[in-house]
Amino acid sequence: MRTAIFPGSFDPVTLGHVDLICRAACLADRLIVGLLVNPDKQGYFSLEERQAMIARALPNLSNVSVLPFEGLLADFARAQGASLLVRGVRGAQDLQYEMDMAWANARLCDGLETILLPARPQLASISSSLVRQIARFGGDLSAFVPASAVDEITRRFYNGDNTATTGGSSHVKK
Ligand code: PNS
């Protein structure tokens, strides 16, 4: 039984993430979407909000679950019995960082392999930070994030009068 982890911050989840999760689900018997809990850095969305947004966005995939993790990804992988990490690469700008992470994780957890999946060309320019920028000014998010997340993300960032908010809840980073 092969367990893989697709880790990330998902702040918020994008259509690029959803596509990669669906593709990664075919590569393992069990896929865990690992949601980073960073105690030093408050997210724009709480852990619960990010977890619910991902779960709502995914089609019915029986072998996929969404689990939070804190600390080292390699330790989380070991605790979950995972032998595979899956990450997306949107272009050359991502590659060196992803290779560095892959080698570090392999050193921290013996036998932990990383597969890098190329983003689909039509999704390769999407990032969570781009989504946040568009949302701040009330732009149409439907080509960037799952339909089930559009309203929640827009409400978090947009005042409705073309002025940006920093985000809508108490845990939001400034
Ligand atoms: O979506 P992101 O922000 O690009 O995801 C980055 C993530 C969560 C995969 C990475 O920051 C991570 O693994 N953090 C956990 C801490 C850790 O293990 N760092 C060392 C990796 S070499």
Short mmCIF file of N, CA and C and ligand atoms in Angstrom, two decimals:
data_model
loop_
_atom_site.label_atom_id
_atom_site.label_comp_id
_atom_site.label_asym_id
_atom_site.label_seq_id
_atom_site.Cartn_x
_atom_site.Cartn_y
_atom_site.Cartn_z
N MET A 1 0.86 -1.20 0.00
CA MET A 1 0.00 0.00 0.00
C MET A 1 0.89 1.25 0.00
N ARG A 2 0.81 2.04 -1.06
CA ARG A 2 1.66 3.22 -1.17
C ARG A 2 0.90 4.47 -0.75
N THR A 3 1.45 5.19 0.24
CA THR A 3 0.84 6.45 0.69
C THR A 3 1.68 7.62 0.20
N ALA A 4 1.01 8.60 -0.40
CA ALA A 4 1.68 9.81 -0.88
C ALA A 4 1.10 11.02 -0.16
N ILE A 5 1.92 12.07 -0.09
CA ILE A 5 1.46 13.33 0.52
C ILE A 5 1.61 14.45 -0.50
N PHE A 6 0.55 15.23 -0.64
CA PHE A 6 0.62 16.46 -1.44
C PHE A 6 0.56 17.61 -0.43
N PRO A 7 1.72 18.20 -0.08
CA PRO A 7 1.73 19.20 0.99
C PRO A 7 1.60 20.63 0.45
N GLY A 8 1.14 21.52 1.28
CA GLY A 8 1.08 22.92 0.88
C GLY A 8 0.43 23.79 1.93
N SER A 9 0.39 25.09 1.63
CA SER A 9 -0.24 26.06 2.53
C SER A 9 -1.71 26.26 2.16
N PHE A 10 -2.01 26.21 0.89
CA PHE A 10 -3.40 26.31 0.40
C PHE A 10 -4.11 27.53 1.00
N ASP A 11 -3.52 28.70 0.81
CA ASP A 11 -4.03 29.89 1.49
C ASP A 11 -4.39 30.98 0.47
N PRO A 12 -5.39 30.78 -0.40
CA PRO A 12 -6.35 29.68 -0.41
C PRO A 12 -6.04 28.65 -1.49
N VAL A 13 -6.85 27.59 -1.53
CA VAL A 13 -6.73 26.57 -2.57
C VAL A 13 -7.06 27.18 -3.93
N THR A 14 -6.39 26.69 -4.98
CA THR A 14 -6.63 27.19 -6.35
C THR A 14 -7.04 26.03 -7.26
N LEU A 15 -7.44 26.39 -8.48
CA LEU A 15 -7.75 25.33 -9.46
C LEU A 15 -6.50 24.54 -9.82
N GLY A 16 -5.34 25.19 -9.74
CA GLY A 16 -4.08 24.47 -9.98
C GLY A 16 -3.86 23.38 -8.95
N HIS A 17 -4.12 23.70 -7.67
CA HIS A 17 -3.99 22.68 -6.62
C HIS A 17 -4.94 21.52 -6.88
N VAL A 18 -6.20 21.84 -7.20
CA VAL A 18 -7.19 20.78 -7.36
C VAL A 18 -6.78 19.84 -8.49
N ASP A 19 -6.30 20.41 -9.59
CA ASP A 19 -5.86 19.57 -10.71
C ASP A 19 -4.71 18.65 -10.28
N LEU A 20 -3.76 19.21 -9.55
CA LEU A 20 -2.61 18.40 -9.11
C LEU A 20 -3.03 17.31 -8.13
N ILE A 21 -3.96 17.64 -7.24
CA ILE A 21 -4.43 16.63 -6.27
C ILE A 21 -5.10 15.47 -7.01
N CYS A 22 -5.94 15.79 -8.01
CA CYS A 22 -6.62 14.72 -8.77
C CYS A 22 -5.59 13.86 -9.50
N ARG A 23 -4.57 14.49 -10.08
CA ARG A 23 -3.56 13.71 -10.79
C ARG A 23 -2.72 12.89 -9.81
N ALA A 24 -2.39 13.48 -8.65
CA ALA A 24 -1.58 12.77 -7.66
C ALA A 24 -2.33 11.59 -7.08
N ALA A 25 -3.65 11.69 -7.01
CA ALA A 25 -4.46 10.60 -6.42
C ALA A 25 -4.31 9.31 -7.22
N CYS A 26 -3.96 9.44 -8.51
CA CYS A 26 -3.78 8.24 -9.35
C CYS A 26 -2.41 7.59 -9.14
N LEU A 27 -1.53 8.27 -8.44
CA LEU A 27 -0.15 7.78 -8.32
C LEU A 27 0.07 6.95 -7.04
N ALA A 28 -0.93 6.91 -6.19
CA ALA A 28 -0.75 6.20 -4.91
C ALA A 28 -2.06 5.52 -4.52
N ASP A 29 -1.95 4.58 -3.58
CA ASP A 29 -3.17 3.95 -3.07
C ASP A 29 -3.93 4.91 -2.17
N ARG A 30 -3.14 5.74 -1.47
CA ARG A 30 -3.75 6.67 -0.52
C ARG A 30 -3.02 8.00 -0.67
N LEU A 31 -3.77 9.09 -0.82
CA LEU A 31 -3.15 10.41 -0.93
C LEU A 31 -3.63 11.28 0.22
N ILE A 32 -2.66 11.86 0.91
CA ILE A 32 -2.98 12.81 1.98
C ILE A 32 -2.64 14.21 1.49
N VAL A 33 -3.62 15.09 1.51
CA VAL A 33 -3.35 16.51 1.25
C VAL A 33 -2.89 17.08 2.60
N GLY A 34 -1.61 17.38 2.69
CA GLY A 34 -1.01 17.84 3.96
C GLY A 34 -1.08 19.35 4.06
N LEU A 35 -1.83 19.81 5.03
CA LEU A 35 -2.09 21.25 5.17
C LEU A 35 -1.17 21.81 6.25
N LEU A 36 -0.26 22.68 5.84
CA LEU A 36 0.74 23.19 6.79
C LEU A 36 0.12 24.10 7.84
N VAL A 37 0.40 23.79 9.10
CA VAL A 37 0.04 24.67 10.21
C VAL A 37 1.32 25.37 10.61
N ASN A 38 1.38 26.68 10.36
CA ASN A 38 2.61 27.41 10.67
C ASN A 38 2.37 28.31 11.88
N PRO A 39 2.89 27.93 13.05
CA PRO A 39 2.62 28.72 14.26
C PRO A 39 3.26 30.12 14.20
N ASP A 40 4.27 30.31 13.34
CA ASP A 40 4.96 31.60 13.27
C ASP A 40 4.31 32.56 12.28
N LYS A 41 3.40 32.05 11.47
CA LYS A 41 2.87 32.88 10.39
C LYS A 41 1.36 32.64 10.28
N GLN A 42 0.60 33.68 10.61
CA GLN A 42 -0.85 33.51 10.51
C GLN A 42 -1.27 33.55 9.05
N GLY A 43 -2.16 32.67 8.69
CA GLY A 43 -2.63 32.64 7.31
C GLY A 43 -3.74 33.65 7.08
N TYR A 44 -4.11 33.83 5.83
CA TYR A 44 -5.26 34.67 5.50
C TYR A 44 -6.56 33.94 5.85
N PHE A 45 -6.50 32.61 5.76
CA PHE A 45 -7.64 31.78 6.14
C PHE A 45 -7.19 30.87 7.28
N SER A 46 -8.10 30.61 8.20
CA SER A 46 -7.75 29.72 9.32
C SER A 46 -7.56 28.30 8.79
N LEU A 47 -6.97 27.48 9.62
CA LEU A 47 -6.76 26.08 9.27
C LEU A 47 -8.09 25.41 8.90
N GLU A 48 -9.10 25.66 9.72
CA GLU A 48 -10.41 25.03 9.48
C GLU A 48 -11.01 25.50 8.17
N GLU A 49 -10.87 26.80 7.89
CA GLU A 49 -11.41 27.34 6.63
C GLU A 49 -10.70 26.72 5.44
N ARG A 50 -9.37 26.62 5.52
CA ARG A 50 -8.60 26.06 4.39
C ARG A 50 -8.95 24.59 4.19
N GLN A 51 -9.08 23.87 5.29
CA GLN A 51 -9.39 22.44 5.22
C GLN A 51 -10.78 22.24 4.58
N ALA A 52 -11.75 23.05 5.01
CA ALA A 52 -13.11 22.92 4.47
C ALA A 52 -13.15 23.32 3.00
N MET A 53 -12.41 24.35 2.65
CA MET A 53 -12.40 24.81 1.24
C MET A 53 -11.82 23.73 0.32
N ILE A 54 -10.76 23.06 0.77
CA ILE A 54 -10.16 21.99 -0.04
C ILE A 54 -11.15 20.85 -0.17
N ALA A 55 -11.72 20.43 0.96
CA ALA A 55 -12.64 19.27 0.94
C ALA A 55 -13.82 19.54 0.01
N ARG A 56 -14.38 20.76 0.06
CA ARG A 56 -15.52 21.10 -0.81
C ARG A 56 -15.13 21.10 -2.28
N ALA A 57 -13.87 21.48 -2.55
CA ALA A 57 -13.44 21.66 -3.94
C ALA A 57 -13.13 20.35 -4.65
N LEU A 58 -12.85 19.30 -3.87
CA LEU A 58 -12.41 18.05 -4.50
C LEU A 58 -13.60 17.23 -4.98
N PRO A 59 -13.45 16.59 -6.16
CA PRO A 59 -14.47 15.64 -6.55
C PRO A 59 -14.41 14.44 -5.60
N ASN A 60 -15.34 13.54 -5.72
CA ASN A 60 -15.39 12.41 -4.79
C ASN A 60 -14.24 11.44 -5.07
N LEU A 61 -13.15 11.59 -4.33
CA LEU A 61 -11.98 10.72 -4.52
C LEU A 61 -11.83 9.89 -3.25
N SER A 62 -12.09 8.60 -3.38
CA SER A 62 -12.18 7.76 -2.18
C SER A 62 -10.84 7.59 -1.47
N ASN A 63 -9.73 7.79 -2.18
CA ASN A 63 -8.42 7.55 -1.54
C ASN A 63 -7.74 8.83 -1.06
N VAL A 64 -8.48 9.96 -1.05
CA VAL A 64 -7.86 11.24 -0.67
C VAL A 64 -8.43 11.75 0.66
N SER A 65 -7.53 12.17 1.55
CA SER A 65 -7.98 12.82 2.78
C SER A 65 -7.16 14.09 2.99
N VAL A 66 -7.69 15.01 3.76
CA VAL A 66 -7.00 16.28 4.03
C VAL A 66 -6.63 16.29 5.52
N LEU A 67 -5.32 16.39 5.80
CA LEU A 67 -4.87 16.37 7.19
C LEU A 67 -3.92 17.53 7.47
N PRO A 68 -4.08 18.22 8.59
CA PRO A 68 -3.12 19.26 8.95
C PRO A 68 -1.81 18.66 9.47
N PHE A 69 -0.72 19.39 9.27
CA PHE A 69 0.53 18.96 9.91
C PHE A 69 1.31 20.18 10.38
N GLU A 70 2.11 19.97 11.43
CA GLU A 70 2.94 21.03 11.99
C GLU A 70 4.36 20.49 12.05
N GLY A 71 5.34 21.35 11.87
CA GLY A 71 6.72 20.88 11.95
C GLY A 71 7.21 20.41 10.60
N LEU A 72 8.15 19.46 10.66
CA LEU A 72 8.79 19.02 9.42
C LEU A 72 7.89 18.09 8.61
N LEU A 73 7.86 18.35 7.32
CA LEU A 73 7.10 17.49 6.41
C LEU A 73 7.63 16.05 6.46
N ALA A 74 8.95 15.91 6.58
CA ALA A 74 9.54 14.57 6.61
C ALA A 74 9.04 13.78 7.83
N ASP A 75 8.87 14.46 8.96
CA ASP A 75 8.36 13.78 10.16
C ASP A 75 6.90 13.37 9.98
N PHE A 76 6.13 14.27 9.34
CA PHE A 76 4.72 13.96 9.06
C PHE A 76 4.64 12.74 8.13
N ALA A 77 5.51 12.73 7.11
CA ALA A 77 5.51 11.60 6.16
C ALA A 77 5.81 10.30 6.90
N ARG A 78 6.81 10.35 7.76
CA ARG A 78 7.18 9.14 8.52
C ARG A 78 6.01 8.68 9.38
N ALA A 79 5.38 9.63 10.07
CA ALA A 79 4.27 9.28 10.97
C ALA A 79 3.09 8.69 10.20
N GLN A 80 2.93 9.10 8.96
CA GLN A 80 1.80 8.61 8.15
C GLN A 80 2.17 7.37 7.34
N GLY A 81 3.42 6.95 7.42
CA GLY A 81 3.87 5.81 6.63
C GLY A 81 3.91 6.12 5.14
N ALA A 82 4.16 7.39 4.80
CA ALA A 82 4.19 7.79 3.38
C ALA A 82 5.59 7.63 2.81
N SER A 83 5.65 7.16 1.57
CA SER A 83 6.96 6.99 0.91
C SER A 83 7.12 7.98 -0.25
N LEU A 84 6.09 8.77 -0.49
CA LEU A 84 6.10 9.64 -1.67
C LEU A 84 5.56 11.03 -1.33
N LEU A 85 6.27 12.06 -1.81
CA LEU A 85 5.74 13.42 -1.77
C LEU A 85 5.44 13.83 -3.20
N VAL A 86 4.37 14.56 -3.39
CA VAL A 86 4.05 15.05 -4.74
C VAL A 86 3.94 16.57 -4.66
N ARG A 87 4.64 17.24 -5.58
CA ARG A 87 4.57 18.70 -5.64
C ARG A 87 4.37 19.11 -7.10
N GLY A 88 3.73 20.26 -7.29
CA GLY A 88 3.56 20.79 -8.64
C GLY A 88 4.68 21.75 -8.98
N VAL A 89 5.00 21.82 -10.27
CA VAL A 89 6.00 22.78 -10.74
C VAL A 89 5.34 23.61 -11.84
N ARG A 90 5.29 24.93 -11.62
CA ARG A 90 4.59 25.79 -12.59
C ARG A 90 5.53 26.31 -13.68
N GLY A 91 6.83 26.20 -13.44
CA GLY A 91 7.78 26.69 -14.42
C GLY A 91 9.17 26.66 -13.82
N ALA A 92 10.13 27.22 -14.57
CA ALA A 92 11.53 27.17 -14.14
C ALA A 92 11.71 27.84 -12.78
N GLN A 93 10.89 28.85 -12.51
CA GLN A 93 11.04 29.60 -11.24
C GLN A 93 10.78 28.72 -10.03
N ASP A 94 10.01 27.66 -10.19
CA ASP A 94 9.72 26.76 -9.06
C ASP A 94 10.76 25.66 -8.89
N LEU A 95 11.50 25.39 -9.95
CA LEU A 95 12.24 24.13 -10.00
C LEU A 95 13.35 24.00 -8.95
N GLN A 96 14.18 25.05 -8.82
CA GLN A 96 15.30 24.95 -7.88
C GLN A 96 14.81 24.77 -6.45
N TYR A 97 13.78 25.54 -6.08
CA TYR A 97 13.20 25.44 -4.74
C TYR A 97 12.67 24.03 -4.50
N GLU A 98 11.97 23.50 -5.49
CA GLU A 98 11.38 22.16 -5.32
C GLU A 98 12.46 21.09 -5.24
N MET A 99 13.53 21.26 -6.03
CA MET A 99 14.63 20.29 -5.96
C MET A 99 15.33 20.34 -4.61
N ASP A 100 15.53 21.55 -4.11
CA ASP A 100 16.17 21.69 -2.78
C ASP A 100 15.31 21.01 -1.72
N MET A 101 13.99 21.24 -1.79
CA MET A 101 13.08 20.62 -0.81
C MET A 101 13.11 19.10 -0.93
N ALA A 102 13.10 18.63 -2.18
CA ALA A 102 13.08 17.17 -2.40
C ALA A 102 14.32 16.52 -1.80
N TRP A 103 15.48 17.15 -2.01
CA TRP A 103 16.71 16.55 -1.48
C TRP A 103 16.76 16.65 0.03
N ALA A 104 16.30 17.76 0.58
CA ALA A 104 16.28 17.90 2.04
C ALA A 104 15.35 16.86 2.65
N ASN A 105 14.20 16.69 2.07
CA ASN A 105 13.24 15.71 2.63
C ASN A 105 13.77 14.28 2.52
N ALA A 106 14.48 13.98 1.44
CA ALA A 106 15.05 12.63 1.29
C ALA A 106 16.13 12.39 2.35
N ARG A 107 16.85 13.45 2.69
CA ARG A 107 17.88 13.29 3.72
C ARG A 107 17.28 13.15 5.10
N LEU A 108 16.15 13.85 5.31
CA LEU A 108 15.52 13.82 6.63
C LEU A 108 14.72 12.55 6.87
N CYS A 109 14.31 11.91 5.78
CA CYS A 109 13.51 10.67 5.93
C CYS A 109 13.98 9.71 4.84
N ASP A 110 14.70 8.72 5.28
CA ASP A 110 15.30 7.76 4.34
C ASP A 110 14.24 7.13 3.43
N GLY A 111 14.48 7.17 2.14
CA GLY A 111 13.56 6.52 1.20
C GLY A 111 12.38 7.37 0.79
N LEU A 112 12.28 8.59 1.35
CA LEU A 112 11.16 9.47 0.98
C LEU A 112 11.45 10.11 -0.38
N GLU A 113 10.67 9.73 -1.37
CA GLU A 113 10.90 10.18 -2.74
C GLU A 113 9.92 11.31 -3.07
N THR A 114 10.35 12.22 -3.96
CA THR A 114 9.46 13.31 -4.38
C THR A 114 9.21 13.21 -5.88
N ILE A 115 7.95 13.32 -6.26
CA ILE A 115 7.60 13.40 -7.68
C ILE A 115 7.14 14.82 -7.96
N LEU A 116 7.70 15.42 -9.01
CA LEU A 116 7.30 16.77 -9.40
C LEU A 116 6.39 16.68 -10.62
N LEU A 117 5.19 17.19 -10.48
CA LEU A 117 4.23 17.16 -11.59
C LEU A 117 4.20 18.52 -12.28
N PRO A 118 4.37 18.55 -13.60
CA PRO A 118 4.27 19.84 -14.30
C PRO A 118 2.83 20.34 -14.28
N ALA A 119 2.66 21.61 -13.95
CA ALA A 119 1.31 22.19 -13.97
C ALA A 119 0.81 22.22 -15.41
N ARG A 120 -0.49 22.05 -15.58
CA ARG A 120 -1.04 22.21 -16.93
C ARG A 120 -0.82 23.64 -17.38
N PRO A 121 -0.50 23.84 -18.68
CA PRO A 121 -0.20 25.20 -19.16
C PRO A 121 -1.28 26.22 -18.79
N GLN A 122 -2.54 25.82 -18.90
CA GLN A 122 -3.62 26.79 -18.64
C GLN A 122 -3.77 27.13 -17.16
N LEU A 123 -3.08 26.35 -16.29
CA LEU A 123 -3.18 26.60 -14.85
C LEU A 123 -1.84 27.07 -14.26
N ALA A 124 -0.81 27.11 -15.10
CA ALA A 124 0.55 27.31 -14.58
C ALA A 124 0.78 28.71 -14.02
N SER A 125 -0.05 29.67 -14.39
CA SER A 125 0.20 31.02 -13.88
C SER A 125 -0.60 31.31 -12.60
N ILE A 126 -1.37 30.34 -12.15
CA ILE A 126 -2.20 30.57 -10.96
C ILE A 126 -1.41 30.28 -9.69
N SER A 127 -1.51 31.21 -8.75
CA SER A 127 -0.92 30.98 -7.43
C SER A 127 -1.87 31.56 -6.38
N SER A 128 -1.71 31.15 -5.14
CA SER A 128 -2.57 31.69 -4.08
C SER A 128 -2.36 33.19 -3.94
N SER A 129 -1.12 33.66 -4.13
CA SER A 129 -0.89 35.10 -3.96
C SER A 129 -1.55 35.90 -5.08
N LEU A 130 -1.55 35.34 -6.30
CA LEU A 130 -2.24 36.00 -7.41
C LEU A 130 -3.75 36.07 -7.12
N VAL A 131 -4.28 34.99 -6.62
CA VAL A 131 -5.71 34.94 -6.27
C VAL A 131 -6.04 36.02 -5.23
N ARG A 132 -5.18 36.16 -4.23
CA ARG A 132 -5.44 37.17 -3.19
C ARG A 132 -5.43 38.57 -3.77
N GLN A 133 -4.50 38.82 -4.70
CA GLN A 133 -4.45 40.14 -5.34
C GLN A 133 -5.71 40.44 -6.12
N ILE A 134 -6.17 39.46 -6.90
CA ILE A 134 -7.37 39.67 -7.71
C ILE A 134 -8.57 39.89 -6.79
N ALA A 135 -8.63 39.09 -5.72
CA ALA A 135 -9.77 39.17 -4.80
C ALA A 135 -9.83 40.53 -4.11
N ARG A 136 -8.68 41.11 -3.82
CA ARG A 136 -8.66 42.40 -3.10
C ARG A 136 -9.39 43.48 -3.85
N PHE A 137 -9.41 43.37 -5.18
CA PHE A 137 -10.05 44.42 -5.98
C PHE A 137 -11.33 43.93 -6.64
N GLY A 138 -11.86 42.84 -6.11
CA GLY A 138 -13.17 42.37 -6.57
C GLY A 138 -13.16 41.74 -7.95
N GLY A 139 -12.00 41.30 -8.42
CA GLY A 139 -11.92 40.66 -9.74
C GLY A 139 -12.63 39.31 -9.76
N ASP A 140 -12.97 38.88 -10.97
CA ASP A 140 -13.68 37.60 -11.13
C ASP A 140 -12.71 36.45 -10.89
N LEU A 141 -12.98 35.66 -9.88
CA LEU A 141 -12.05 34.59 -9.48
C LEU A 141 -12.38 33.25 -10.13
N SER A 142 -13.43 33.21 -10.96
CA SER A 142 -13.94 31.89 -11.38
C SER A 142 -12.95 31.09 -12.24
N ALA A 143 -11.99 31.75 -12.87
CA ALA A 143 -11.01 31.00 -13.66
C ALA A 143 -9.80 30.59 -12.82
N PHE A 144 -9.82 30.95 -11.54
CA PHE A 144 -8.63 30.75 -10.71
C PHE A 144 -8.83 29.81 -9.52
N VAL A 145 -10.03 29.82 -9.00
CA VAL A 145 -10.29 28.98 -7.80
C VAL A 145 -11.54 28.14 -8.03
N PRO A 146 -11.72 27.08 -7.25
CA PRO A 146 -12.92 26.25 -7.41
C PRO A 146 -14.19 27.08 -7.20
N ALA A 147 -15.24 26.74 -7.95
CA ALA A 147 -16.50 27.49 -7.87
C ALA A 147 -16.99 27.58 -6.43
N SER A 148 -16.79 26.51 -5.68
CA SER A 148 -17.30 26.46 -4.31
C SER A 148 -16.55 27.41 -3.37
N ALA A 149 -15.43 27.98 -3.83
CA ALA A 149 -14.63 28.83 -2.96
C ALA A 149 -14.69 30.31 -3.35
N VAL A 150 -15.28 30.61 -4.51
CA VAL A 150 -15.23 31.98 -5.04
C VAL A 150 -15.80 33.00 -4.04
N ASP A 151 -17.00 32.74 -3.54
CA ASP A 151 -17.66 33.74 -2.68
C ASP A 151 -16.91 33.94 -1.37
N GLU A 152 -16.46 32.84 -0.78
CA GLU A 152 -15.76 32.95 0.50
C GLU A 152 -14.46 33.77 0.37
N ILE A 153 -13.76 33.53 -0.73
CA ILE A 153 -12.48 34.25 -0.91
C ILE A 153 -12.76 35.72 -1.21
N THR A 154 -13.74 35.99 -2.06
CA THR A 154 -14.07 37.38 -2.39
C THR A 154 -14.48 38.13 -1.12
N ARG A 155 -15.35 37.52 -0.31
CA ARG A 155 -15.82 38.18 0.93
C ARG A 155 -14.66 38.50 1.86
N ARG A 156 -13.66 37.62 1.88
CA ARG A 156 -12.54 37.83 2.81
C ARG A 156 -11.70 39.06 2.45
N PHE A 157 -11.61 39.34 1.13
CA PHE A 157 -10.67 40.38 0.72
C PHE A 157 -11.30 41.66 0.18
N TYR A 158 -12.57 41.60 -0.24
CA TYR A 158 -13.13 42.72 -0.99
C TYR A 158 -14.22 43.42 -0.20
N ASN A 159 -14.09 44.76 -0.14
CA ASN A 159 -15.07 45.57 0.58
C ASN A 159 -16.34 45.82 -0.22
N GLY A 160 -16.26 45.66 -1.53
CA GLY A 160 -17.42 45.94 -2.38
C GLY A 160 -17.39 47.33 -2.97
N ASP A 161 -16.37 48.12 -2.63
CA ASP A 161 -16.32 49.49 -3.17
C ASP A 161 -14.97 49.77 -3.84
N ASN A 162 -14.38 48.67 -4.33
CA ASN A 162 -13.10 48.76 -5.02
C ASN A 162 -11.94 49.17 -4.12
N THR A 163 -12.11 49.09 -2.82
CA THR A 163 -10.96 49.27 -1.94
C THR A 163 -10.64 47.91 -1.31
N ALA A 164 -9.37 47.69 -1.16
CA ALA A 164 -8.94 46.38 -0.68
C ALA A 164 -9.02 46.30 0.84
N THR A 165 -9.33 45.09 1.34
CA THR A 165 -9.18 44.85 2.77
C THR A 165 -7.92 44.01 2.93
N THR A 166 -7.40 43.94 4.13
CA THR A 166 -6.23 43.08 4.34
C THR A 166 -6.66 41.64 4.50
N GLY A 167 -7.95 41.44 4.61
CA GLY A 167 -8.48 40.11 4.88
C GLY A 167 -9.52 40.28 5.96
N GLY A 168 -10.43 39.32 6.12
CA GLY A 168 -11.61 39.61 6.91
C GLY A 168 -11.70 39.08 8.31
N SER A 169 -10.75 38.30 8.81
CA SER A 169 -10.98 37.75 10.14
C SER A 169 -9.83 38.04 11.07
N SER A 170 -10.04 37.78 12.35
CA SER A 170 -9.11 38.22 13.37
C SER A 170 -7.73 37.58 13.25
N HIS A 171 -7.66 36.41 12.64
CA HIS A 171 -6.36 35.74 12.59
C HIS A 171 -5.53 36.19 11.40
N VAL A 172 -6.10 37.09 10.60
CA VAL A 172 -5.45 37.44 9.32
C VAL A 172 -4.15 38.19 9.52
N LYS A 173 -3.14 37.81 8.71
CA LYS A 173 -1.87 38.51 8.83
C LYS A 173 -1.96 39.84 8.10
N LYS A 174 -1.24 40.82 8.59
CA LYS A 174 -1.28 42.15 7.99
C LYS A 174 -0.18 42.28 6.94
O1 PNS B 1 2.22 25.70 -0.75
P1 PNS B 1 3.61 26.01 -0.27
O2 PNS B 1 3.59 27.16 0.68
O3 PNS B 1 4.58 26.17 -1.39
O4 PNS B 1 4.08 24.70 0.58
C1 PNS B 1 5.34 24.67 1.19
C2 PNS B 1 5.47 23.47 2.14
C3 PNS B 1 4.30 23.45 3.13
C4 PNS B 1 5.45 22.19 1.35
C5 PNS B 1 6.82 23.60 2.88
O5 PNS B 1 6.92 24.89 3.41
C6 PNS B 1 7.00 22.60 4.01
O6 PNS B 1 7.14 21.43 3.77
N1 PNS B 1 6.95 23.10 5.25
C7 PNS B 1 7.08 22.25 6.43
C8 PNS B 1 8.42 22.46 7.11
C9 PNS B 1 9.51 21.67 6.43
O7 PNS B 1 9.51 20.45 6.43
N2 PNS B 1 10.45 22.42 5.84
C10 PNS B 1 11.59 21.84 5.19
C11 PNS B 1 11.29 21.26 3.87
S1 PNS B 1 12.82 20.89 3.17
#
